[in-house]
Structure formats: structure tokens, C-alpha cells
PDB file of C-alpha atoms in Angstrom:
ATOM      1  CA  MET A   1      -0.070  -0.141  -0.066  1.00 56.00           C
ATOM      2  CA  LYS A   2       1.397   3.411  -0.927  1.00 60.00           C
ATOM      3  CA  ALA A   3       0.298   6.507   1.044  1.00 61.00           C
ATOM      4  CA  ALA A   4      -1.073   9.463  -0.671  1.00 76.00           C
ATOM      5  CA  GLY A   5       1.393  12.389  -0.859  1.00 81.00           C
ATOM      6  CA  PHE A   6       2.545  15.615  -2.460  1.00 84.00           C
ATOM      7  CA  HIS A   7       4.826  15.235  -5.673  1.00 84.00           C
ATOM      8  CA  GLN A   8       7.479  17.767  -6.001  1.00 83.00           C
ATOM      9  CA  ARG A   9      10.040  18.266  -8.852  1.00 86.00           C
ATOM     10  CA  VAL A  10      13.041  20.464  -9.256  1.00 86.00           C
ATOM     11  CA  ARG A  11      15.723  21.084 -11.988  1.00 85.00           C
ATOM     12  CA  THR A  12      18.915  23.163 -11.762  1.00 82.00           C
ATOM     13  CA  ARG A  13      18.519  24.801 -15.174  1.00 85.00           C
ATOM     14  CA  PRO A  14      15.953  25.004 -18.215  1.00 88.00           C
ATOM     15  CA  GLY A  15      16.153  21.897 -20.194  1.00 85.00           C
ATOM     16  CA  ALA A  16      17.633  19.752 -17.439  1.00 86.00           C
ATOM     17  CA  ASP A  17      15.904  16.503 -16.257  1.00 88.00           C
ATOM     18  CA  PHE A  18      13.675  16.961 -13.411  1.00 88.00           C
ATOM     19  CA  LYS A  19      14.299  15.287  -9.759  1.00 87.00           C
ATOM     20  CA  TYR A  20      11.072  14.035  -8.314  1.00 87.00           C
ATOM     21  CA  LEU A  21      10.186  13.925  -4.647  1.00 87.00           C
ATOM     22  CA  HIS A  22       7.017  12.118  -3.113  1.00 88.00           C
ATOM     23  CA  ILE A  23       6.196  13.317   0.298  1.00 89.00           C
ATOM     24  CA  PRO A  24       3.624  11.311   2.148  1.00 90.00           C
ATOM     25  CA  VAL A  25       0.712  12.963   3.912  1.00 87.00           C
ATOM     26  CA  ASP A  26      -0.743  12.258   7.301  1.00 86.00           C
ATOM     27  CA  ALA A  27      -4.367  11.818   8.422  1.00 84.00           C
ATOM     28  CA  ASN A  28      -5.160  15.444   7.667  1.00 85.00           C
ATOM     29  CA  ASN A  29      -3.805  15.352   4.285  1.00 86.00           C
ATOM     30  CA  SER A  30      -0.801  17.334   5.424  1.00 86.00           C
ATOM     31  CA  PRO A  31       2.931  17.013   5.212  1.00 89.00           C
ATOM     32  CA  GLU A  32       3.503  17.958   8.601  1.00 90.00           C
ATOM     33  CA  ARG A  33       4.085  14.578  10.021  1.00 91.00           C
ATOM     34  CA  PHE A  34       6.887  14.029   7.417  1.00 91.00           C
ATOM     35  CA  LEU A  35       8.338  17.429   8.238  1.00 91.00           C
ATOM     36  CA  ARG A  36       8.458  16.851  11.983  1.00 92.00           C
ATOM     37  CA  PHE A  37       9.983  13.322  11.244  1.00 92.00           C
ATOM     38  CA  ASN A  38      12.617  14.770   9.059  1.00 91.00           C
ATOM     39  CA  ALA A  39      13.271  17.711  11.747  1.00 92.00           C
ATOM     40  CA  ARG A  40      13.474  15.101  14.408  1.00 92.00           C
ATOM     41  CA  LEU A  41      16.112  12.876  12.578  1.00 92.00           C
ATOM     42  CA  ARG A  42      18.359  16.061  12.259  1.00 91.00           C
ATOM     43  CA  ASP A  43      18.098  17.201  15.828  1.00 89.00           C
ATOM     44  CA  ALA A  44      21.033  15.366  17.375  1.00 89.00           C
ATOM     45  CA  SER A  45      19.900  16.026  21.045  1.00 90.00           C
ATOM     46  CA  ARG A  46      16.347  14.719  20.407  1.00 90.00           C
ATOM     47  CA  LEU A  47      17.519  11.778  18.413  1.00 89.00           C
ATOM     48  CA  THR A  48      19.939  10.921  21.023  1.00 89.00           C
ATOM     49  CA  ALA A  49      17.220  10.994  23.774  1.00 88.00           C
ATOM     50  CA  VAL A  50      14.804   9.063  21.829  1.00 87.00           C
ATOM     51  CA  LEU A  51      17.256   6.119  20.843  1.00 86.00           C
ATOM     52  CA  ALA A  52      18.601   6.147  24.422  1.00 84.00           C
ATOM     53  CA  GLN A  53      15.166   5.094  25.661  1.00 81.00           C
ATOM     54  CA  SER A  54      15.408   1.858  23.858  1.00 71.00           C
ATOM     55  CA  ALA A  55      19.015   1.161  24.529  1.00 61.00           C
ATOM     56  CA  PRO A  56      18.479  -0.665  27.860  1.00 55.00           C
ATOM     57  CA  LEU A  57      15.933  -3.080  26.071  1.00 54.00           C
ATOM     58  CA  VAL A  58      18.686  -3.986  23.379  1.00 57.00           C
ATOM     59  CA  GLU A  59      20.182  -7.529  24.258  1.00 59.00           C
ATOM     60  CA  GLY A  60      23.754  -7.479  24.614  1.00 56.00           C
ATOM     61  CA  PRO A  61      26.443  -9.385  26.554  1.00 60.00           C
ATOM     62  CA  THR A  62      28.033  -6.217  28.346  1.00 68.00           C
ATOM     63  CA  PRO A  63      26.878  -2.493  29.008  1.00 71.00           C
ATOM     64  CA  ASP A  64      29.882  -1.636  26.559  1.00 74.00           C
ATOM     65  CA  PHE A  65      28.367  -3.460  23.740  1.00 75.00           C
ATOM     66  CA  ARG A  66      25.058  -1.723  24.247  1.00 76.00           C
ATOM     67  CA  ARG A  67      26.749   1.687  24.350  1.00 81.00           C
ATOM     68  CA  ASP A  68      28.582   0.936  21.139  1.00 81.00           C
ATOM     69  CA  LEU A  69      25.448  -0.334  19.287  1.00 83.00           C
ATOM     70  CA  HIS A  70      23.717   2.780  20.644  1.00 83.00           C
ATOM     71  CA  GLN A  71      26.512   5.029  19.011  1.00 88.00           C
ATOM     72  CA  VAL A  72      26.333   2.840  15.946  1.00 87.00           C
ATOM     73  CA  ARG A  73      22.689   3.548  15.592  1.00 89.00           C
ATOM     74  CA  LEU A  74      23.389   7.306  16.049  1.00 90.00           C
ATOM     75  CA  ASN A  75      26.077   7.348  13.236  1.00 90.00           C
ATOM     76  CA  LEU A  76      23.811   5.377  10.823  1.00 91.00           C
ATOM     77  CA  VAL A  77      20.914   7.712  11.235  1.00 90.00           C
ATOM     78  CA  SER A  78      23.172  10.755  10.721  1.00 91.00           C
ATOM     79  CA  LEU A  79      24.640   8.936   7.693  1.00 90.00           C
ATOM     80  CA  PHE A  80      21.146   8.432   6.286  1.00 91.00           C
ATOM     81  CA  VAL A  81      19.856  11.939   6.620  1.00 89.00           C
ATOM     82  CA  GLN A  82      23.274  13.307   5.029  1.00 90.00           C
ATOM     83  CA  GLY A  83      23.505  10.857   2.101  1.00 90.00           C
ATOM     84  CA  GLY A  84      20.564   8.447   2.005  1.00 89.00           C
ATOM     85  CA  PHE A  85      21.100   4.654   1.438  1.00 89.00           C
ATOM     86  CA  ALA A  86      24.048   5.274  -0.650  1.00 89.00           C
ATOM     87  CA  ALA A  87      25.965   6.673   2.122  1.00 89.00           C
ATOM     88  CA  ILE A  88      25.251   3.550   4.287  1.00 89.00           C
ATOM     89  CA  THR A  89      26.629   1.378   1.470  1.00 89.00           C
ATOM     90  CA  GLN A  90      29.607   3.506   1.021  1.00 89.00           C
ATOM     91  CA  LYS A  91      30.508   3.332   4.706  1.00 86.00           C
ATOM     92  CA  ALA A  92      30.026  -0.560   4.765  1.00 88.00           C
ATOM     93  CA  GLN A  93      32.389  -0.611   1.623  1.00 88.00           C
ATOM     94  CA  ALA A  94      34.920   1.300   3.552  1.00 87.00           C
ATOM     95  CA  VAL A  95      35.251  -0.606   6.839  1.00 84.00           C
ATOM     96  CA  VAL A  96      34.200  -4.152   6.021  1.00 85.00           C
ATOM     97  CA  PRO A  97      36.041  -6.757   3.748  1.00 87.00           C
ATOM     98  CA  ALA A  98      34.797  -7.500   0.340  1.00 85.00           C
ATOM     99  CA  GLU A  99      33.734 -11.115   1.309  1.00 87.00           C
ATOM    100  CA  ARG A 100      31.516 -10.051   4.064  1.00 88.00           C
ATOM    101  CA  LEU A 101      30.353  -6.838   2.400  1.00 88.00           C
ATOM    102  CA  GLN A 102      26.790  -8.168   1.467  1.00 89.00           C
ATOM    103  CA  GLU A 103      26.239  -9.456   5.088  1.00 89.00           C
ATOM    104  CA  ALA A 104      27.419  -6.277   6.745  1.00 88.00           C
ATOM    105  CA  THR A 105      25.380  -3.882   4.355  1.00 89.00           C
ATOM    106  CA  GLY A 106      22.200  -5.996   5.383  1.00 90.00           C
ATOM    107  CA  LEU A 107      23.114  -5.624   9.043  1.00 90.00           C
ATOM    108  CA  TYR A 108      23.490  -2.055   8.777  1.00 89.00           C
ATOM    109  CA  LEU A 109      20.222  -1.455   7.179  1.00 91.00           C
ATOM    110  CA  ASN A 110      18.474  -3.643   9.624  1.00 92.00           C
ATOM    111  CA  ILE A 111      19.960  -1.481  12.447  1.00 90.00           C
ATOM    112  CA  LEU A 112      19.057   1.766  10.587  1.00 91.00           C
ATOM    113  CA  ARG A 113      15.515   0.887   9.916  1.00 92.00           C
ATOM    114  CA  ASP A 114      15.070  -0.185  13.581  1.00 91.00           C
ATOM    115  CA  ALA A 115      16.414   3.242  14.865  1.00 92.00           C
ATOM    116  CA  LEU A 116      14.154   5.215  12.213  1.00 92.00           C
ATOM    117  CA  ALA A 117      11.261   3.110  13.500  1.00 91.00           C
ATOM    118  CA  GLU A 118      11.959   4.103  17.240  1.00 91.00           C
ATOM    119  CA  VAL A 119      11.947   7.773  16.094  1.00 91.00           C
ATOM    120  CA  TYR A 120       8.631   7.249  14.120  1.00 90.00           C
ATOM    121  CA  LEU A 121       6.939   5.548  17.002  1.00 91.00           C
ATOM    122  CA  ASP A 122       8.055   8.408  19.328  1.00 90.00           C
ATOM    123  CA  LEU A 123       6.515  10.954  16.948  1.00 90.00           C
ATOM    124  CA  LEU A 124       3.243   8.753  16.705  1.00 89.00           C
ATOM    125  CA  ARG A 125       2.941   8.714  20.503  1.00 89.00           C
ATOM    126  CA  GLU A 126       3.388  12.466  20.551  1.00 88.00           C
ATOM    127  CA  GLU A 127       0.538  12.904  18.068  1.00 85.00           C
ATOM    128  CA  GLY A 128      -1.716  10.804  20.427  1.00 85.00           C
ATOM    129  CA  VAL A 129      -1.907   7.727  17.998  1.00 83.00           C
ATOM    130  CA  ASN A 130      -3.055   4.572  19.884  1.00 81.00           C
ATOM    131  CA  LEU A 131      -0.206   1.847  19.423  1.00 79.00           C
ATOM    132  CA  GLU A 132      -1.682  -0.688  21.888  1.00 78.00           C
ATOM    133  CA  GLN A 133      -2.583  -2.662  18.892  1.00 79.00           C
ATOM    134  CA  GLY A 134       0.422  -2.207  16.926  1.00 80.00           C
ATOM    135  CA  VAL A 135       1.075  -0.001  13.983  1.00 82.00           C
ATOM    136  CA  GLY A 136      -1.841   0.433  11.600  1.00 84.00           C
ATOM    137  CA  GLU A 137      -1.669  -0.309   7.856  1.00 86.00           C
ATOM    138  CA  GLN A 138      -1.835   3.377   7.193  1.00 87.00           C
ATOM    139  CA  GLU A 139       0.758   4.321   9.468  1.00 88.00           C
ATOM    140  CA  ASN A 140       2.962   1.515   8.295  1.00 88.00           C
ATOM    141  CA  ALA A 141       2.593   2.639   4.575  1.00 89.00           C
ATOM    142  CA  PHE A 142       3.398   6.263   5.768  1.00 90.00           C
ATOM    143  CA  PHE A 143       6.757   4.965   7.258  1.00 91.00           C
ATOM    144  CA  ASN A 144       7.764   3.236   4.075  1.00 91.00           C
ATOM    145  CA  ASP A 145       6.986   6.072   2.067  1.00 91.00           C
ATOM    146  CA  ALA A 146       8.725   8.344   4.376  1.00 91.00           C
ATOM    147  CA  LEU A 147      11.912   6.400   4.174  1.00 92.00           C
ATOM    148  CA  SER A 148      11.989   6.474   0.517  1.00 91.00           C
ATOM    149  CA  ALA A 149      11.392  10.390   0.613  1.00 90.00           C
ATOM    150  CA  LEU A 150      14.300  10.700   3.099  1.00 91.00           C
ATOM    151  CA  ALA A 151      16.735   8.676   1.023  1.00 90.00           C
ATOM    152  CA  VAL A 152      16.062  10.990  -1.933  1.00 88.00           C
ATOM    153  CA  LEU A 153      16.291  14.227  -0.079  1.00 88.00           C
ATOM    154  CA  PRO A 154      20.117  14.611  -0.081  1.00 87.00           C
ATOM    155  CA  THR A 155      20.156  14.550  -3.819  1.00 86.00           C
ATOM    156  CA  TYR A 156      17.025  16.393  -4.434  1.00 84.00           C
ATOM    157  CA  GLY A 157      18.732  19.737  -4.837  1.00 77.00           C
ATOM    158  CA  SER A 158      16.374  22.181  -3.119  1.00 77.00           C
ATOM    159  CA  PRO A 159      16.980  23.120   0.374  1.00 78.00           C
ATOM    160  CA  PHE A 160      13.445  24.218   1.214  1.00 78.00           C
ATOM    161  CA  TYR A 161       9.862  22.952   0.685  1.00 79.00           C
ATOM    162  CA  LEU A 162       7.342  25.350  -0.773  1.00 80.00           C
ATOM    163  CA  GLN A 163       3.639  24.589   0.232  1.00 80.00           C
ATOM    164  CA  LEU A 164       0.454  26.180  -0.693  1.00 79.00           C
ATOM    165  CA  THR A 165      -1.487  26.954   2.311  1.00 81.00           C
ATOM    166  CA  ARG A 166      -4.692  29.023   0.814  1.00 84.00           C
ATOM    167  CA  PHE A 167      -5.811  30.354  -2.498  1.00 85.00           C
ATOM    168  CA  GLN A 168      -8.637  32.646  -3.717  1.00 89.00           C
ATOM    169  CA  GLN A 169     -10.641  31.283  -6.652  1.00 87.00           C
ATOM    170  CA  VAL A 170     -11.782  33.940  -9.022  1.00 83.00           C
ATOM    171  CA  GLU A 171     -14.344  33.000 -11.583  1.00 81.00           C
ATOM    172  CA  ALA A 172     -13.807  34.217 -14.972  1.00 76.00           C
ATOM    173  CA  SER A 173     -16.370  36.980 -16.276  1.00 70.00           C
ATOM    174  CA  GLY A 174     -18.132  36.795 -19.431  1.00 71.00           C
ATOM    175  CA  LEU A 175     -17.754  40.620 -20.029  1.00 70.00           C
ATOM    176  CA  GLN A 176     -14.216  41.753 -20.404  1.00 68.00           C
ATOM    177  CA  VAL A 177     -13.299  45.340 -20.849  1.00 70.00           C
ATOM    178  CA  THR A 178      -9.852  45.930 -22.427  1.00 72.00           C
ATOM    179  CA  ARG A 179      -7.847  48.751 -23.444  1.00 72.00           C
ATOM    180  CA  SER A 180      -5.488  48.547 -26.609  1.00 73.00           C
ATOM    181  CA  GLY A 181      -3.087  51.152 -27.064  1.00 72.00           C
ATOM    182  CA  ALA A 182      -2.304  52.999 -30.560  1.00 80.00           C
ATOM    183  CA  THR A 183      -5.517  51.909 -32.034  1.00 82.00           C
ATOM    184  CA  GLY A 184      -5.727  55.088 -34.156  1.00 85.00           C
ATOM    185  CA  VAL A 185      -2.260  53.892 -35.854  1.00 89.00           C
ATOM    186  CA  VAL A 186      -3.620  50.488 -36.316  1.00 88.00           C
ATOM    187  CA  TYR A 187      -6.935  51.855 -38.166  1.00 90.00           C
ATOM    188  CA  LEU A 188      -4.931  54.269 -40.179  1.00 92.00           C
ATOM    189  CA  GLY A 189      -2.468  51.561 -41.244  1.00 93.00           C
ATOM    190  CA  PHE A 190      -5.487  49.408 -42.223  1.00 93.00           C
ATOM    191  CA  ALA A 191      -6.910  52.185 -44.101  1.00 95.00           C
ATOM    192  CA  PHE A 192      -3.790  52.569 -46.154  1.00 95.00           C
ATOM    193  CA  LEU A 193      -3.714  49.000 -46.917  1.00 94.00           C
ATOM    194  CA  VAL A 194      -7.004  48.959 -48.210  1.00 93.00           C
ATOM    195  CA  ILE A 195      -6.280  51.966 -50.491  1.00 92.00           C
ATOM    196  CA  GLY A 196      -3.232  50.354 -51.735  1.00 90.00           C
ATOM    197  CA  VAL A 197      -5.025  47.107 -52.614  1.00 88.00           C
ATOM    198  CA  PHE A 198      -7.554  49.175 -54.707  1.00 85.00           C
ATOM    199  CA  ILE A 199      -4.794  51.027 -56.357  1.00 82.00           C
ATOM    200  CA  MET A 200      -2.871  47.966 -57.174  1.00 79.00           C
ATOM    201  CA  PHE A 201      -5.814  46.264 -58.731  1.00 79.00           C
ATOM    202  CA  TYR A 202      -7.876  49.024 -60.314  1.00 78.00           C
ATOM    203  CA  THR A 203      -5.332  51.490 -61.403  1.00 78.00           C
ATOM    204  CA  SER A 204      -3.368  51.241 -64.921  1.00 77.00           C
ATOM    205  CA  HIS A 205       0.311  51.164 -64.559  1.00 79.00           C
ATOM    206  CA  ARG A 206       1.909  52.727 -67.699  1.00 82.00           C
ATOM    207  CA  ARG A 207       5.648  52.875 -68.073  1.00 85.00           C
ATOM    208  CA  VAL A 208       7.832  54.691 -70.930  1.00 87.00           C
ATOM    209  CA  TRP A 209      11.647  54.146 -71.440  1.00 86.00           C
ATOM    210  CA  ALA A 210      13.805  56.195 -73.637  1.00 87.00           C
ATOM    211  CA  TRP A 211      17.305  55.388 -74.669  1.00 85.00           C
ATOM    212  CA  LEU A 212      19.667  57.901 -76.259  1.00 84.00           C
ATOM    213  CA  ALA A 213      22.739  56.480 -78.162  1.00 83.00           C
ATOM    214  CA  VAL A 214      25.333  58.974 -79.691  1.00 81.00           C
ATOM    215  CA  GLU A 215      26.527  57.795 -82.954  1.00 76.00           C
ATOM    216  CA  ALA A 216      29.518  58.797 -85.361  1.00 75.00           C
ATOM    217  CA  ASP A 217      27.023  60.615 -87.857  1.00 74.00           C
ATOM    218  CA  GLY A 218      24.379  61.802 -85.398  1.00 73.00           C
ATOM    219  CA  ALA A 219      22.323  60.442 -82.544  1.00 76.00           C
ATOM    220  CA  ARG A 220      19.550  57.767 -82.041  1.00 79.00           C
ATOM    221  CA  LEU A 221      16.607  57.905 -79.574  1.00 80.00           C
ATOM    222  CA  ILE A 222      14.624  54.735 -78.896  1.00 83.00           C
ATOM    223  CA  VAL A 223      11.411  54.866 -77.007  1.00 85.00           C
ATOM    224  CA  ALA A 224       9.504  51.724 -75.481  1.00 87.00           C
ATOM    225  CA  GLY A 225       6.505  51.617 -73.375  1.00 86.00           C
ATOM    226  CA  ALA A 226       4.237  49.123 -71.332  1.00 85.00           C
ATOM    227  CA  ALA A 227       0.871  49.046 -69.654  1.00 83.00           C
ATOM    228  CA  ASN A 228      -0.673  46.227 -67.602  1.00 78.00           C
ATOM    229  CA  ARG A 229      -4.415  46.983 -68.660  1.00 78.00           C
ATOM    230  CA  HIS A 230      -6.334  49.139 -71.230  1.00 79.00           C
ATOM    231  CA  ALA A 231      -3.917  48.270 -74.217  1.00 79.00           C
ATOM    232  CA  ALA A 232      -5.970  50.184 -76.859  1.00 82.00           C
ATOM    233  CA  GLU A 233      -6.101  53.330 -75.073  1.00 83.00           C
ATOM    234  CA  PHE A 234      -2.293  52.991 -74.116  1.00 82.00           C
ATOM    235  CA  ALA A 235      -1.653  52.249 -78.008  1.00 83.00           C
ATOM    236  CA  HIS A 236      -3.505  55.630 -78.865  1.00 84.00           C
ATOM    237  CA  GLU A 237      -1.513  57.725 -76.340  1.00 85.00           C
ATOM    238  CA  PHE A 238       1.824  56.043 -77.275  1.00 83.00           C
ATOM    239  CA  ALA A 239       1.071  56.883 -81.013  1.00 84.00           C
ATOM    240  CA  GLN A 240       0.454  60.517 -80.147  1.00 85.00           C
ATOM    241  CA  LEU A 241       3.827  60.494 -78.288  1.00 84.00           C
ATOM    242  CA  GLN A 242       5.541  59.121 -81.219  1.00 82.00           C
ATOM    243  CA  ILE A 243       3.974  62.153 -83.440  1.00 82.00           C
ATOM    244  CA  ASP A 244       4.802  64.774 -80.761  1.00 84.00           C
ATOM    245  CA  LEU A 245       8.417  63.516 -80.604  1.00 80.00           C
ATOM    246  CA  ALA A 246       8.894  63.577 -84.346  1.00 79.00           C
ATOM    247  CA  ARG A 247       7.592  67.009 -84.643  1.00 80.00           C
ATOM    248  CA  ARG A 248       9.621  68.203 -81.902  1.00 79.00           C
ATOM    249  CA  LEU A 249      12.749  66.476 -83.126  1.00 74.00           C
ATOM    250  CA  GLY A 250      12.178  67.251 -86.882  1.00 71.00           C
ATOM    251  CA  ALA A 251      12.603  63.680 -87.547  1.00 67.00           C
ATOM    252  CA  THR A 252      10.758  61.472 -90.024  1.00 63.00           C
ATOM    253  CA  GLN A 253       7.804  59.715 -88.527  1.00 59.00           C
ATOM    254  CA  PRO A 254       8.625  55.960 -88.380  1.00 61.00           C
ATOM    255  CA  GLU A 255       6.085  53.278 -89.069  1.00 54.00           C
ATOM    256  CA  PRO A 256       3.786  52.612 -85.889  1.00 53.00           C
ATOM    257  CA  SER A 257       4.950  49.396 -83.970  1.00 57.00           C
ATOM    258  CA  GLN A 258       2.567  46.925 -82.473  1.00 53.00           C
ATOM    259  CA  ASP A 259       4.852  46.233 -79.330  1.00 62.00           C
ATOM    260  CA  PHE A 260       5.058  49.988 -78.321  1.00 64.00           C
ATOM    261  CA  ARG A 261       8.401  50.641 -79.719  1.00 66.00           C
ATOM    262  CA  PHE A 262       9.811  53.344 -82.177  1.00 65.00           C
ATOM    263  CA  GLY A 263      13.126  55.185 -82.866  1.00 62.00           C
ATOM    264  CA  PHE A 264      14.444  58.305 -84.494  1.00 60.00           C
ATOM    265  CA  LYS A 265      17.814  58.979 -85.856  1.00 61.00           C
ATOM    266  CA  SER A 266      19.168  62.551 -86.198  1.00 60.00           C
ATOM    267  CA  ARG A 267      22.098  63.374 -88.340  1.00 58.00           C
ATOM    268  CA  SER A 268      24.653  65.965 -87.388  1.00 54.00           C
ATOM    269  CA  GLY A 269      25.558  68.686 -89.728  1.00 48.00           C
TER     270      GLY A 269
END
């Protein structure tokens, strides 16, 4: 059984992978129990006092053995809150021969779990939870999820926890009043756009080119024109231009051209 909880995620930079954290909730759907459990594990004096209560109940051949076991439990809890289960494994690898590493690691984890359970039971008693019939299924699921969360905390990356405590719901309104700046400029630009479209489609574009070439015995003038519509009207105007230029230059009028081109040649002397 997995307890309900809050899911948190964090990343160190945009585009990086998220690191996830599942915080179990108590009977009030609050993370307060987990936060108190975590704080109690990091309170050295409170942790020592809680584990000292169960020290006389630990079976051992001598008081020195029980004292040493008590210190081992404190050290394992401290390693766990600082580095998770990986820190316990590294500790075992550093002090235990390779042939006994698996056995020693399992022993360390069992001692650690018992110590954490003692702190958790002390927390439940403080909350007023009845433990005469043992730990219930919900409390046991919370403990297992809390261990998983505590093991992730050292590598989670965020030093604090943000919790939403209240919010005010604001219903969306069907009527919205907005103000847009520079609306006059937008409307003026749209008007120019419409005028430009009409000019482009309904205005005849007429172009005339002239090329003057200086030759050895005089000069030559070549004139060409083009229109995108109303070809007959432009042909009449172009022919009139040809007559006017011939009269102005005193040149012989050339034969009219169907492709709106004509030329004059003026001899020097």
C-alpha cells in the first residue's frame, strides 16, 4: 500500500531533467508529520534521547556493547539523513572486507530501519496515535514512503519545501473590458492597406523608357512603353507621343509598332 502524498519536482537549469520527490501525507492530508519526522532525525539531542530510551532493551553481553551499538545507531541515522542509503553502502564498503560486504550492508540497513522506526513511534505517540494494537496499515505505509523520501532528499537539490496554504478562486467573467494602445495607428494603417489594394488592382500602370545613343554621324533615340491594362487606350496615347516627338525633333515619323516601340535618328551637320 502506498500512502497519498505531494509530488514535488525541481531542476537546476532549463532543459535539464527533473528530480522528483514524493512526500507522504498524514491523516489530515498534510505533510506536517513528514516534516516533523525529518526535523527530529536532524535534531541530534532529540535523536539521542529517543534512541537512549530503547537502549536498555537491547540485548547484549555487556553494557559496553550496548553503548557501542547505541553509538552505531546514531552514526547510521546521521549518515542516512546526509546521504541516503548510498551513504550507508559506502560506509560498509570502507570498513568491511569484500567477502562480508553483503552481510554487513544488510546488517547496517536493519539497524538503521530499527532506529528510524523508534523515532517514528515516538512521533506517533506525541501525536496521540494509539499503538496498543500495533502500528496500523496506514501508519506503516506512511513510514515506508517516508524512508523513500528521506533517501531522496540529499540528492533532491532544493534546500526548502514550498507549500500552498490557501488560495482565492476568482471566477472568469463573461464580460471583459480591455484597452488597446495605439488603436488609431492600427486603423490608419489598415486604411492605407485597403487603399493600396484598390490602387494595385484598379489603377493602370503605364511605363515609358527612352534610350539615347550617340553615333558617329548623329544620335539615335529609342522609346518603348508598357501598360498592364487598357492596351487600346495606351496604344493611342503611345502613337500620339510618337507624333509629338517626331515633330519636336524634326525627324521623319517612323512606321507605328505593335509592341510599343519606335526610334528616331538625327544626323549631325
